[in-house]
Coordinates of C-alpha atoms in Angstrom, one line a residue:
X413 CA 98.4 114.4 122.1
X414 CA 94.8 113.9 121.6
X415 CA 94.3 117.4 122.9
X416 CA 96.3 118.5 120.1
X417 CA 93.8 117.2 117.5
X418 CA 91.0 119.2 119.3
X419 CA 93.2 122.5 119.6
X420 CA 94.0 122.1 115.8
X421 CA 90.3 121.6 114.8
X422 CA 89.5 124.7 117.1
X423 CA 92.2 126.6 115.5
X424 CA 91.1 125.7 112.0
X425 CA 87.6 126.7 112.6
X426 CA 88.5 130.3 113.7
X427 CA 91.7 131.1 111.5
X428 CA 92.2 131.7 107.9
X429 CA 95.3 129.6 107.5
X430 CA 98.0 131.5 109.2
X431 CA 98.5 129.4 112.1
X432 CA 101.2 127.8 114.4
X433 CA 100.6 124.3 116.3
X434 CA 103.4 122.9 118.2
X435 CA 103.1 119.8 120.3
X436 CA 105.9 118.6 122.6
X437 CA 104.6 115.8 124.7
X438 CA 105.8 112.7 126.6
X439 CA 104.0 109.5 127.7
X440 CA 105.2 108.4 131.1
X441 CA 105.5 104.7 132.2
X442 CA 102.1 104.9 134.1
X443 CA 100.1 105.9 130.9
X444 CA 99.9 109.7 131.7
X445 CA 100.7 112.5 129.1
X446 CA 102.7 115.8 130.2
X447 CA 103.9 118.5 127.9
X448 CA 103.1 121.8 126.1
X449 CA 100.9 122.7 123.2
X450 CA 101.2 126.3 121.4
X451 CA 98.0 127.1 119.3
X452 CA 98.7 130.6 117.7
X453 CA 97.7 132.6 114.7
X454 CA 98.8 135.8 113.0
X455 CA 96.2 138.5 114.3
X456 CA 93.9 140.0 112.0
X457 CA 93.5 143.1 114.1
X458 CA 95.1 144.9 117.1
X459 CA 92.5 143.4 119.3
X460 CA 93.0 139.8 118.1
X461 CA 94.4 137.7 120.7
X462 CA 94.4 134.5 118.8
X463 CA 92.3 131.3 119.5
X464 CA 90.9 131.0 123.1
X465 CA 90.4 127.8 124.6
X466 CA 88.1 126.7 127.6
X467 CA 89.4 124.0 129.8
X468 CA 86.6 121.7 131.5
X469 CA 86.5 122.4 135.1
X470 CA 87.5 118.7 136.2
X471 CA 90.7 119.1 134.3
X472 CA 91.6 122.4 135.7
X473 CA 94.2 121.0 137.9
X474 CA 96.0 119.2 135.2
X475 CA 95.5 121.7 132.3
X476 CA 96.8 125.1 132.5
X477 CA 96.7 127.9 129.8
X478 CA 98.5 131.2 129.4
X479 CA 98.9 133.9 126.7
X480 CA 101.4 133.1 124.0
X481 CA 103.2 135.7 121.7
X482 CA 106.1 135.2 119.5
X483 CA 107.2 136.1 115.9
X484 CA 104.0 138.1 115.5
X485 CA 101.8 134.9 116.5
X486 CA 99.5 135.3 119.2
X487 CA 97.4 132.6 120.9
X488 CA 97.7 130.3 124.0
X489 CA 100.3 128.0 125.5
X490 CA 98.6 124.9 127.0
X491 CA 100.6 122.9 129.6
X492 CA 99.4 119.4 130.4
X493 CA 100.4 117.8 133.8
X494 CA 99.6 114.1 134.2
X495 CA 96.8 113.7 131.7
X496 CA 95.5 110.1 131.3
X497 CA 94.3 108.7 128.2
X498 CA 90.6 108.9 129.4
X499 CA 91.2 112.5 130.4
X500 CA 92.2 113.5 127.0
X501 CA 88.9 112.1 125.7
X502 CA 87.1 114.5 128.2
X503 CA 89.3 117.4 127.0
X504 CA 88.3 116.5 123.3
X505 CA 84.6 116.2 123.8
X506 CA 84.4 119.3 126.1
X507 CA 86.4 121.7 123.6
X508 CA 85.4 120.5 120.1
X509 CA 83.2 118.3 117.9
X510 CA 85.3 118.9 114.9
X511 CA 85.8 115.6 113.0
X512 CA 88.7 116.5 110.5
X513 CA 91.2 115.6 113.2
X514 CA 91.5 112.5 115.3
X515 CA 94.0 111.0 117.5
X516 CA 93.9 108.3 120.3
X517 CA 96.0 106.1 122.6
X518 CA 95.1 102.5 123.3
X519 CA 97.0 99.9 125.4
X520 CA 96.8 96.3 124.8
X521 CA 99.1 94.2 127.1
X522 CA 102.6 95.8 127.1
X523 CA 101.7 97.7 123.6
X524 CA 100.6 101.3 123.6
X525 CA 99.4 102.4 120.1
X526 CA 98.8 105.9 118.9
X527 CA 96.5 106.4 115.9
X528 CA 95.0 109.5 114.1
X529 CA 95.0 112.0 111.4
X530 CA 95.0 115.6 110.6
X531 CA 93.2 117.1 107.7
X532 CA 94.8 120.2 106.4
X533 CA 93.3 120.0 102.9
X534 CA 91.6 123.4 103.4
X535 CA 94.4 125.2 104.9
X536 CA 96.4 127.7 102.8
X537 CA 100.0 127.0 102.4
X538 CA 101.2 130.4 103.7
X539 CA 102.4 130.9 107.2
X540 CA 101.6 127.4 108.5
X541 CA 103.9 126.0 111.1
X542 CA 102.5 122.7 112.5
X543 CA 104.9 120.3 114.3
X544 CA 104.1 117.3 116.7
X545 CA 106.6 115.6 119.0
X546 CA 105.8 112.8 121.3
X547 CA 108.3 111.0 123.5
X548 CA 107.5 107.3 124.7
X549 CA 109.3 105.5 127.6
X550 CA 109.7 102.2 125.6
X551 CA 111.0 100.8 122.5
X552 CA 109.2 102.0 119.4
X553 CA 108.2 98.8 117.4
X554 CA 106.4 100.9 114.5
X555 CA 105.7 104.3 113.3
X556 CA 105.2 106.3 110.3
X557 CA 106.9 109.6 111.9
X558 CA 110.7 110.2 112.4
X559 CA 111.8 108.4 115.2
X560 CA 114.9 109.8 117.2
X561 CA 115.8 107.7 120.3
X562 CA 112.0 107.0 121.3
X563 CA 110.9 110.5 120.4
X564 CA 108.8 110.6 117.3
X565 CA 108.2 113.8 115.1
X566 CA 105.5 114.7 112.5
X567 CA 105.2 117.7 110.3
X568 CA 101.7 117.9 108.8
X569 CA 101.7 119.9 105.4
X570 CA 98.8 122.1 104.2
X571 CA 96.7 120.8 101.6
X572 CA 97.1 117.1 102.7
X573 CA 95.9 114.7 105.3
X574 CA 98.5 113.4 107.6
X575 CA 98.3 110.2 109.4
X576 CA 99.9 109.7 112.9
X577 CA 100.8 106.1 113.7
X578 CA 103.0 104.6 116.4
X579 CA 103.4 101.8 118.7
X580 CA 105.6 101.5 121.8
X581 CA 106.3 98.6 123.9
X582 CA 106.5 99.0 127.9
X583 CA 104.7 97.8 130.8
X584 CA 102.5 99.8 132.8
X585 CA 104.0 100.5 136.1
X586 CA 100.5 101.1 137.7
X587 CA 99.7 97.5 137.2
X588 CA 101.2 94.0 136.4
X589 CA 101.8 93.8 132.6
X590 CA 100.4 90.7 130.6
X591 CA 103.9 89.3 130.1
X592 CA 104.5 89.5 133.9
X593 CA 101.0 87.8 134.6
X594 CA 102.1 85.1 132.1
X595 CA 105.2 84.6 133.8
X596 CA 103.8 84.6 137.2
X597 CA 101.0 82.0 136.2
X598 CA 103.5 80.0 134.3
X599 CA 105.9 79.9 137.4
X600 CA 102.8 79.0 139.6
X601 CA 102.2 76.1 137.3
X602 CA 105.7 74.9 137.6
X603 CA 105.7 75.0 141.3
X604 CA 102.2 73.2 141.4
X605 CA 103.6 70.5 139.1
X606 CA 106.8 70.2 141.1
X607 CA 104.6 69.7 144.4
X608 CA 102.5 67.1 142.8
X609 CA 105.8 65.3 141.6
X610 CA 107.2 65.3 144.9
X611 CA 103.9 64.3 146.7
X612 CA 103.6 61.5 144.3
X613 CA 107.3 60.4 145.0
X614 CA 106.8 60.8 148.7
X615 CA 103.7 58.6 148.6
X616 CA 105.3 56.0 146.6
X617 CA 108.3 55.6 148.9
X618 CA 106.1 55.6 151.9
X619 CA 104.0 52.7 150.3
X620 CA 107.3 50.8 149.7
X621 CA 108.3 51.1 153.5
X622 CA 105.1 49.9 154.6
X623 CA 105.2 46.9 152.3
X624 CA 108.7 46.1 153.6
X625 CA 107.7 46.4 157.0
X626 CA 104.8 44.1 156.5
X627 CA 107.0 41.5 154.6
X628 CA 109.4 41.4 157.8
X629 CA 106.8 40.8 160.4
X630 CA 105.5 38.0 158.4

């Protein structure tokens, strides 16, 4: 999804407004993103192949590109396989420095937040087809998009700035979640407290037995 912002920015630099941007991505339980991006445009000549993207070498095993042609649009289809949040940052910095588009993922405990925007104020309204879909594995607690069973859709409009916002609640399967940690610490505290009580009770009863034994011998 962060890659979408970069690809959109690249397309906007090289096109005259006749563009198609489709993103269909899914976030997994272990905070990796997979899916497809289509970045295409109506050709200005027979030789025009649409926007061309260069994938950073360190991400070549996770990002694959291939030619895209449909409904007179030409460009590239980008397939993402297991891109982590940090990988997407590398992808952004390597492809473009455009600032009109921003998007990021951030985890805080069991909450994963998506935030960003797409500035299409300079894009003519003709022949613009932009759609973003992201599926989250957990419950959506907040979003400004259209939520359908955990899949959020945005349709940015030309001539305006579209904000992207969503928060999903799910534990990271790659590690212990904050709530699990609290539960374990809390459970451990209960166990320790119980042991202290039992030890105090055992010590008290032992003292009583010793006192009774001494009284008998006297």
